[in-house]
């Protein structure tokens, strides 16, 4: 029985297992949208605790979780745009991405990804780093499977062009 099913069946200790498995990847994903990814990931798990959506297999649960996380991040960005106040102090925290990138080749890849359109970065992250299927990525990004296939194709081509500029 998967951890999510155990949680739905009332085993609250399974929540710790879900947090252990999905919290860091969710923070990594949300961090692409906002600097407060850890807080939004916690809010996403709070929504899980409150709502307990219907039984889903592990891949559907992950899709649901990342969709909720994405929506919360986008809501946060919309609210932030409405606010006219900007923080005077720069963020001191180092992003999870920067901590994970150690080798020069990985840094170059990260930089090349950063130069891509946000939509390309998102689709590559979901399909390669999170190993989501095109159907799952389509659900998270609210696109059709065909649109995701085209985005992946275009994103890979754009990434290749960026890497060729760096002679990698």
mmCIF file of C-alpha atoms in Angstrom, residues 162-168:
data_model
loop_
_atom_site.group_PDB
_atom_site.id
_atom_site.type_symbol
_atom_site.label_atom_id
_atom_site.label_comp_id
_atom_site.label_asym_id
_atom_site.label_seq_id
_atom_site.Cartn_x
_atom_site.Cartn_y
_atom_site.Cartn_z
ATOM 1 C CA UNK A 162 21.948 27.577 -25.514
ATOM 2 C CA UNK A 163 24.428 24.831 -24.698
ATOM 3 C CA UNK A 164 26.036 25.111 -28.150
ATOM 4 C CA UNK A 165 26.677 28.797 -27.450
ATOM 5 C CA UNK A 166 28.746 27.640 -24.463
ATOM 6 C CA UNK A 167 30.442 24.882 -26.511
ATOM 7 C CA UNK A 168 29.043 22.103 -24.314
#
